[in-house]
Coordinates of C-alpha atoms in Angstrom, one line a residue:
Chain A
X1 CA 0.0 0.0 0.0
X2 CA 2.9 2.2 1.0
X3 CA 4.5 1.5 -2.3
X4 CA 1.6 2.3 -4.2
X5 CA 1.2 5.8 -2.5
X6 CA 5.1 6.7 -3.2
X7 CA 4.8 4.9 -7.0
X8 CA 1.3 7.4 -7.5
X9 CA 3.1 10.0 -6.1
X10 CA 6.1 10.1 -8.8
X11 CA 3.8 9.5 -11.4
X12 CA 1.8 13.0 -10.3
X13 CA 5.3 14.6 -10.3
X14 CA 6.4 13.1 -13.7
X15 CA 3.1 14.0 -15.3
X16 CA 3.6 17.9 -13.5
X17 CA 7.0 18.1 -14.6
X18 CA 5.8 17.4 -18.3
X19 CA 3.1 19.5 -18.3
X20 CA 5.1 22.5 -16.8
X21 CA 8.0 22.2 -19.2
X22 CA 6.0 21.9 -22.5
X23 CA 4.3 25.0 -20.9
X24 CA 7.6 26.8 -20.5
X25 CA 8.6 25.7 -23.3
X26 CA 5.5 27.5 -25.2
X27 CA 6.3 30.9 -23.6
X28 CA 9.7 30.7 -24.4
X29 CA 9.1 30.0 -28.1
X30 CA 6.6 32.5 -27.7
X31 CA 9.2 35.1 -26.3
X32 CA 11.4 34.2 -29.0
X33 CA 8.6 34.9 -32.0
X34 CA 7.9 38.2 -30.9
X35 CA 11.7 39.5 -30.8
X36 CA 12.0 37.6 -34.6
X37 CA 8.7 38.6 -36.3
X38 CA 9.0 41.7 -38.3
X39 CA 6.0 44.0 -37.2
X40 CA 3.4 44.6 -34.9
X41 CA 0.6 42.5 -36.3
X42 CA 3.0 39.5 -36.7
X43 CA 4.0 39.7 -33.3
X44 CA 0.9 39.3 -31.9
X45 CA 0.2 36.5 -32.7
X46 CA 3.6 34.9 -31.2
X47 CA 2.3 36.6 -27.9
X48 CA -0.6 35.0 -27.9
X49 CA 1.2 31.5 -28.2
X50 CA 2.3 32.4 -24.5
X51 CA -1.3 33.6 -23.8
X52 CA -2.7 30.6 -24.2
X53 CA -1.0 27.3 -24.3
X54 CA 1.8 28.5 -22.6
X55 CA 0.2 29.9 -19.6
X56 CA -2.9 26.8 -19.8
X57 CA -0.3 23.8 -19.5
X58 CA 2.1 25.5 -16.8
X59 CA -1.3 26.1 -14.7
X60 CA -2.3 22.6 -15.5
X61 CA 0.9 21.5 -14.0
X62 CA 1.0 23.8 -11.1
X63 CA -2.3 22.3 -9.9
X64 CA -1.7 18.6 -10.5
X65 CA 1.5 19.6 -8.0
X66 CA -1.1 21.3 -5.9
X67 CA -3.1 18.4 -5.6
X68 CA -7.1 18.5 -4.3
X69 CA -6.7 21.7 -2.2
X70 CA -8.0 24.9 -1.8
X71 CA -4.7 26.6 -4.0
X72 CA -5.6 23.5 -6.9
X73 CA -9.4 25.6 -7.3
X74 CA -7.7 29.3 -7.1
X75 CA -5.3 28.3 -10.1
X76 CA -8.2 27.1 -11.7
X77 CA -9.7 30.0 -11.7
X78 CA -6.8 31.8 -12.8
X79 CA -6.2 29.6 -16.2
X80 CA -10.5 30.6 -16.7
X81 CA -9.3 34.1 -16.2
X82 CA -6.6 33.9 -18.6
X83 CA -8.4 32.3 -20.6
X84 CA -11.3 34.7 -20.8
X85 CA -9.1 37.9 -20.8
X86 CA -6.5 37.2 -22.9
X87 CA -7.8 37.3 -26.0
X88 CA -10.2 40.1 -25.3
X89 CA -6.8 42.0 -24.2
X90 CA -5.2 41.0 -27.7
X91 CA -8.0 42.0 -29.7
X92 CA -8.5 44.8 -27.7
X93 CA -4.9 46.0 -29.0
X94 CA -5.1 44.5 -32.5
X95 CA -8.2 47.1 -33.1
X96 CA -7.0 50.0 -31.4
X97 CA -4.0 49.3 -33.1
X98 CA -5.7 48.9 -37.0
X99 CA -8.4 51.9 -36.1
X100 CA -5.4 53.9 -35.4
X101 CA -4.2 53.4 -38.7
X102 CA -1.3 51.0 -38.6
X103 CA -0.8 49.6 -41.3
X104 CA -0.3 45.9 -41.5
X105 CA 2.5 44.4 -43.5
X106 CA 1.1 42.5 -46.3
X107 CA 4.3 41.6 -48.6
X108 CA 5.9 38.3 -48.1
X109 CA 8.6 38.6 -45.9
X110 CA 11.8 36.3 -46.0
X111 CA 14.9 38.0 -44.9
X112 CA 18.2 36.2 -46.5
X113 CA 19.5 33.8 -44.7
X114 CA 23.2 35.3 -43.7
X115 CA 24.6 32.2 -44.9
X116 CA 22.7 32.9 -48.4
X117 CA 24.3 36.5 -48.2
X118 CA 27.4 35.2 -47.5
X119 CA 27.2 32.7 -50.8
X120 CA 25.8 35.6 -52.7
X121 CA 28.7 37.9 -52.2
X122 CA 31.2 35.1 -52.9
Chain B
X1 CA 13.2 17.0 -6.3
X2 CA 10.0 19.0 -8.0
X3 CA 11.3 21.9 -6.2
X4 CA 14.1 22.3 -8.3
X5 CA 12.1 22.0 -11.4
X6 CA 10.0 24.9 -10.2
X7 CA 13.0 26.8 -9.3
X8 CA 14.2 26.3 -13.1
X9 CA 11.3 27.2 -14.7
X10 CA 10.8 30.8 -12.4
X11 CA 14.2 31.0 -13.5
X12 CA 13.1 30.4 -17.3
X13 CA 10.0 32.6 -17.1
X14 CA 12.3 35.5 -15.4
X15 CA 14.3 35.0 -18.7
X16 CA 11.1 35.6 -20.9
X17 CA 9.9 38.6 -18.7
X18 CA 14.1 40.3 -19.5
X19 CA 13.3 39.7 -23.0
X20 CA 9.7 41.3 -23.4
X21 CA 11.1 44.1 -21.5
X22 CA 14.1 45.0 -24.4
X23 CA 10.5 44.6 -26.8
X24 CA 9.2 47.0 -24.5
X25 CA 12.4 49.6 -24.8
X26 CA 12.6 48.9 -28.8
X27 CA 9.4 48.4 -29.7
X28 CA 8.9 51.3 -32.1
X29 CA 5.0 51.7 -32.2
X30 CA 2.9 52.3 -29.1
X31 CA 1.2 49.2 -29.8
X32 CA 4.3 46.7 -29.7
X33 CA 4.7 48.7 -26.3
X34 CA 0.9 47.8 -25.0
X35 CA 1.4 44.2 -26.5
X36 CA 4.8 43.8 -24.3
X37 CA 3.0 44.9 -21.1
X38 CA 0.5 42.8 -21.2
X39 CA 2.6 39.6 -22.4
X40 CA 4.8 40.7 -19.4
X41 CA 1.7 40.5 -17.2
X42 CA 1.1 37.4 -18.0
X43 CA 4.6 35.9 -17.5
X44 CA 4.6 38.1 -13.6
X45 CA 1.3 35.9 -13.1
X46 CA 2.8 32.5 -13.8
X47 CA 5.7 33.5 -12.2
X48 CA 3.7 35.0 -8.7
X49 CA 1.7 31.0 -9.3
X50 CA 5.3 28.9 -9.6
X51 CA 6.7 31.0 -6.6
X52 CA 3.9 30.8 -4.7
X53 CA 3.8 27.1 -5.4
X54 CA 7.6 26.6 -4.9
X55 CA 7.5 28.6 -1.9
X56 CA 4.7 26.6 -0.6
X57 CA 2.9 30.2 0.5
X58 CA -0.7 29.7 -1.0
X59 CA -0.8 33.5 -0.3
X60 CA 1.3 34.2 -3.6
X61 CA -2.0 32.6 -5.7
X62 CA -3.9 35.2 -4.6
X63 CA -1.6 38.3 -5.6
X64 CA -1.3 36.5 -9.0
X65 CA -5.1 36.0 -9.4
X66 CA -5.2 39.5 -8.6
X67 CA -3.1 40.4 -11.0
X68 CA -4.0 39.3 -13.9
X69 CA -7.3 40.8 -13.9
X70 CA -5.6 44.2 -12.6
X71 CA -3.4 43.2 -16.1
X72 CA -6.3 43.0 -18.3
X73 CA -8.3 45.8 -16.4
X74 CA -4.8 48.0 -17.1
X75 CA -4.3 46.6 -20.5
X76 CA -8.2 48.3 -21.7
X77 CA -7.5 51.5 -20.1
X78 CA -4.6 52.4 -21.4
X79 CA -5.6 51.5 -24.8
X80 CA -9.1 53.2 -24.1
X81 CA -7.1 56.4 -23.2
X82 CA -4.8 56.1 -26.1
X83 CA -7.9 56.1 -28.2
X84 CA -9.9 58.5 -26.7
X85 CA -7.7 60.8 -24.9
X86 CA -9.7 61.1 -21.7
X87 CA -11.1 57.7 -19.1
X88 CA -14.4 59.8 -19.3
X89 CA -16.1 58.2 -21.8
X90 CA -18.6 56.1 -21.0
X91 CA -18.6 52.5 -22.0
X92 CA -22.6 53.0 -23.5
X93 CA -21.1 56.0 -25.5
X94 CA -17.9 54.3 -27.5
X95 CA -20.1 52.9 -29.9
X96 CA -21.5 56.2 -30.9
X97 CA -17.5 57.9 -30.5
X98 CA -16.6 55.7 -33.0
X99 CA -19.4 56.3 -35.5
X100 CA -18.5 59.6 -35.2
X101 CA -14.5 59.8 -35.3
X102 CA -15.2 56.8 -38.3
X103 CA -18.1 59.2 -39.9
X104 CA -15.6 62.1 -40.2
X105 CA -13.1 60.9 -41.7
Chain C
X1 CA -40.0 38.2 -16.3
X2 CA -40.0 34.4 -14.6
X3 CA -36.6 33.3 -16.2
X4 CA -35.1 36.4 -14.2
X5 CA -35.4 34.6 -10.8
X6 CA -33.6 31.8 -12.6
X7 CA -30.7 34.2 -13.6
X8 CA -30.2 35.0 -10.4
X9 CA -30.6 32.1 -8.4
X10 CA -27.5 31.0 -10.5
X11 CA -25.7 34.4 -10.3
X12 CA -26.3 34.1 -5.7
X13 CA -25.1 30.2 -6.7
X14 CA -21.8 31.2 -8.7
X15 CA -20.9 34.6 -6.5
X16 CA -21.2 32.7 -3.6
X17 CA -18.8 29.5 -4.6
X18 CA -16.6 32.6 -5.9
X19 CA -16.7 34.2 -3.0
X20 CA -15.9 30.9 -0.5
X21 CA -13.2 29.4 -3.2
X22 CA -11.4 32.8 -2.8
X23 CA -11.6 33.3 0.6
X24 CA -11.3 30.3 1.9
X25 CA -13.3 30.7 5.2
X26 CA -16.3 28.0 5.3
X27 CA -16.6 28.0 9.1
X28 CA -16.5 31.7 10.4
X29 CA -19.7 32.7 11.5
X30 CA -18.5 37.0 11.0
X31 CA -16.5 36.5 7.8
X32 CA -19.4 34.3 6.0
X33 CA -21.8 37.0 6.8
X34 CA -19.8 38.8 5.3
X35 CA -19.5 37.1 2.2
X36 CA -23.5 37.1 1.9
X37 CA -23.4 40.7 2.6
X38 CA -21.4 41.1 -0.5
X39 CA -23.1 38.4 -2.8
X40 CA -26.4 40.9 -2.0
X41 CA -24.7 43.8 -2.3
X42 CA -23.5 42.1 -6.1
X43 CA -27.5 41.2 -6.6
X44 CA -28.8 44.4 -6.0
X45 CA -26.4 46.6 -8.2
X46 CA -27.3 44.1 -11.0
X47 CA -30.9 44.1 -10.5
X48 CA -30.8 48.3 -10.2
X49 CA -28.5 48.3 -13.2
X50 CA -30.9 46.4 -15.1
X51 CA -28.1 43.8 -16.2
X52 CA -30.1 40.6 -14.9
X53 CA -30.5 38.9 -18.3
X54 CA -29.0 35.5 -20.2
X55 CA -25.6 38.2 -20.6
X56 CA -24.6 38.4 -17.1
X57 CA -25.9 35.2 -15.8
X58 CA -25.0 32.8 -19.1
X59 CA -25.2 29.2 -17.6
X60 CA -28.3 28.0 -18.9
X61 CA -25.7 26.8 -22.4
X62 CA -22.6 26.0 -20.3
X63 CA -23.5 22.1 -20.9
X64 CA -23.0 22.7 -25.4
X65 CA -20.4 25.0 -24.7
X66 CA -18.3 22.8 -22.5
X67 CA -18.4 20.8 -25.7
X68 CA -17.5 23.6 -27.7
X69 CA -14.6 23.7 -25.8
X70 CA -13.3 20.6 -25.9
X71 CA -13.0 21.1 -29.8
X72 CA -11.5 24.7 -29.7
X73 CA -8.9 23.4 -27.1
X74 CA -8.0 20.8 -30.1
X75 CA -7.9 23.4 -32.3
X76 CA -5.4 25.9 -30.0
X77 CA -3.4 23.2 -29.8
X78 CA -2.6 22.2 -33.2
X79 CA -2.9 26.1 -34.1
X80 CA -0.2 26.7 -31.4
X81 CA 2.2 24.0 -32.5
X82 CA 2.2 25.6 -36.5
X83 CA 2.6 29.8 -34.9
X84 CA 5.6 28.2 -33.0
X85 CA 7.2 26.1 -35.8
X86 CA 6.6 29.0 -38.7
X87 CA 8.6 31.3 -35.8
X88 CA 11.1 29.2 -35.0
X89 CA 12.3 28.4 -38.6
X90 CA 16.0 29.9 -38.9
X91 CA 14.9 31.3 -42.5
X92 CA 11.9 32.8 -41.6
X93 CA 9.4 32.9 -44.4
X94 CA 5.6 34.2 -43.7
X95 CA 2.9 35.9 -45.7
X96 CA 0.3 37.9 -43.8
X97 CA -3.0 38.2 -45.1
X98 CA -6.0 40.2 -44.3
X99 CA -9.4 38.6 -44.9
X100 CA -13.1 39.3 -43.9
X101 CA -14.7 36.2 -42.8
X102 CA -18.2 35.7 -42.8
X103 CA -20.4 36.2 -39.4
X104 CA -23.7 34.1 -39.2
X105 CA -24.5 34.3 -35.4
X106 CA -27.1 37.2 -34.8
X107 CA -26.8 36.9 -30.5
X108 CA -23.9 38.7 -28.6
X109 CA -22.9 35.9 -26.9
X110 CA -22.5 34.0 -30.3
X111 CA -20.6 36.9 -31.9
X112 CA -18.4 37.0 -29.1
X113 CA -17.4 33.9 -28.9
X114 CA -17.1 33.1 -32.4
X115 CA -14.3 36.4 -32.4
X116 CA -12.4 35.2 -28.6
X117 CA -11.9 31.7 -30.8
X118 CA -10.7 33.2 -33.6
X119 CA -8.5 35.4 -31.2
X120 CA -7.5 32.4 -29.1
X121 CA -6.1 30.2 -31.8
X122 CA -2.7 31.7 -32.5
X123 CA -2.2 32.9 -36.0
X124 CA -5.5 34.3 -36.4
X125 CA -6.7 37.7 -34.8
X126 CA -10.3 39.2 -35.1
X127 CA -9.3 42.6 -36.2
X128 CA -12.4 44.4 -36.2
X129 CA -16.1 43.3 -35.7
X130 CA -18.4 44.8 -38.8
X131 CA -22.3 44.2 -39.4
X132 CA -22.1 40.8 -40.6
X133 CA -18.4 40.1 -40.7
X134 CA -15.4 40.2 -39.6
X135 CA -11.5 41.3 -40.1
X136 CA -9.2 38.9 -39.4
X137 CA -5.6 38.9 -39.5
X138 CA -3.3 35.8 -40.4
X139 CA 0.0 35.4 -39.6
X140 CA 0.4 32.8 -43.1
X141 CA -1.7 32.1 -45.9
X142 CA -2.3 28.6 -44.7
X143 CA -4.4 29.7 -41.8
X144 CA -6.5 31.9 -43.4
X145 CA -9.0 29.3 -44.9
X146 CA -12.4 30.1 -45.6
X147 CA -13.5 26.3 -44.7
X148 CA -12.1 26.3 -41.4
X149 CA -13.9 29.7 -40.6
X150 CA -17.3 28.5 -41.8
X151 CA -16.7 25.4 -39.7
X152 CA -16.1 27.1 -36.3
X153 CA -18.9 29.3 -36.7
X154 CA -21.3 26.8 -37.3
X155 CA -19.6 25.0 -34.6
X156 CA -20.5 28.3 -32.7
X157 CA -23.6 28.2 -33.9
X158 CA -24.3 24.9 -32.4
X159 CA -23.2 25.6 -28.8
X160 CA -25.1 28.9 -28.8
X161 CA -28.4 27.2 -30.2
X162 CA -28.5 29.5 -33.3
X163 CA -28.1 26.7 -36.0
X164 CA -30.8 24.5 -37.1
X165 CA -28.9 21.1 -36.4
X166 CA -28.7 21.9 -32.5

């Protein structure tokens, strides 16, 4: 029985771990699209890969480490708030951003590899 | 042993938080600027949760939870103020604003 | 004028698990006064606001919408995965494009959520909402597909019992 309980309890901790990492993985890959992505509108949409799955899957794994508490319940209420508010936040800054009049890039947009520069000048 | 993976991924979130604030500093519309803040806000909220978590102080749930709605309540006035110039508009009278500011044009 | 003692019965129901999840007290006789002070207090502004309606009290769909969002979390997903793999190409290579897609849903709670889902899967974000229609903004031309738009708003449709399938 002991066994059981200890075996149950690094499964919970494996399952937590996973969840947390491909979470933090998500907001870093996140972070990372909106330093690359050339303008606003583009960028947006690499924040909102941390908006969502990011910020879902660490929760996720934050309350699986909680386990059936009071805290588990408070952080999921806080992934329904993110969830709820994040997008209304982004759109809410995509349309004051296009009534304002900023234009969205619309061209394709592929910036030369430096290796290709460097082939091109040789 | 879970402790340390917390402590590693504060540690990765503080990371993301750095970078959104150089976005923040280069960003060069107002709007990358919003955007940053209120990716930033959500970063400070999972890392108030992991903190709290790895700290094992439930208090630090409730600052986050509070947070992010401060965030997203932040997040619309800001923008509503960059739109409007003034907070005193009332929400039953945007509708009409924009009819208006969109009419004249 | 009968459903609004339904609304809220379920808005005293949900403030009040609110109000004891967040605080935490169950056994206080002061503090859970308290909390019923404030879930009355919450009523009564409603009621003199005149906000009491399906809007502020929206459970009586939450069974077809917890369905709903089942499918859109497969969706966010899959969405997220392709946003993180198109900006984490060393060459990058994307093609924005701006399209109106078509709105079918006539209620406000339909409308909204049709645009949060199209906000909430990366890649795609409602730009602004027009009569019958609205602006969206993709990060590649792969995302912006008319078929998948059609699909989630019937899908939308569905959960908010506008469609004639439902």
């Amino acid at each position: 029985m002991d066994l059981l309980s200890i075996a149950l309890s690094i499964i919970l901790d494996l399952l937590s771990a996973g969840f947390m990492l491909a979470g933090v993985g998500f907001v870093l890959a996140g972070t990372i699209g909106v330093m690359r992505l050339p303008d606003f509108y583009t960028r947006m949409h690499a924040a909102g890969v941390t908006d969502t799955l990011g910020a879902e899957l660490i929760i996720i794994g934050l309350v699986i480490q909680a386990g059936f508490t009071l805290v588990a319940a408070k952080l999921l209420l806080l992934g329904f708030f993110l969830f709820l508010t994040s997008p209304t936040a982004t759109h809410a800054v995509a349309n004051a951003a296009y009534k304002a009049g900023l234009a969205p890039m619309l061209s394709r947009f592929k910036p030369p590899h430096p290796r290709d520069a460097g082939k091109g000048e040789g | 042993m879970i402790g340390y993976l917390d402590f590693v991924i504060a540690l990765a979130l503080a990371g993301a938080m750095a970078v959104m604030l150089t976005r923040l500093c280069l960003g060069p519309s107002l709007y990358d600027r919003i955007l940053a803040v209120n990716s930033f806000g959500t970063k400070t909220v999972l890392f108030l949760s992991v903190f709290a978590i790895m700290v094992g102080r439930a208090d630090g749930v409730d600052i986050a939870l509070l947070y992010a709605l401060i965030n997203f309540i932040a997040t619309i006035a800001i923008l509503k103020f960059f739109r409007y110039r003034s907070l005193d508009v009332a929400l039953s009278q945007m509708t009409k604003r924009i009819d208006q500011v969109e009419g004249g044009q | 004028m009968r459903w609004n003692w339904v609304y809220g019965a379920t808005l005293v129901v949900v403030l009040g698990v609110l109000w004891l999840v967040l605080s935490g007290f169950w056994y206080k006789p002061l503090l859970v006064g308290f909390g019923v002070l404030a879930v009355i207090i919450a009523l009564v502004l409603t009621v003199r606001m005149g906000l009491l309606d399906d809007e502020s009290a929206p459970f009586s769909q939450i069974i077809s919408f917890a369905r709903y969002w089942v499918w859109l979390g497969a969706e966010i997903v899959k969405a997220n995965i392709y946003v993180v793999k198109v900006s984490l190409k060393p060459d990058l290579d994307i093609q924005p494009v701006l399209i109106r897609v078509p709105v079918t849903a006539r209620s406000g709670l339909g409308r909204a959520t049709f645009a949060n889902s199209i906000t909430l899967t990366p890649g795609t974000v409602t730009l602004a909402v027009e009569e019958d229609a609205f602006l969206v903004h993709s990060l590649t031309e792969e995302l912006a597909d008319p078929a998948a738009f059609a699909d989630m708003g019937e899908r939308v449709n569905i959960a908010a019992h506008e469609s004639e399938k439902a």
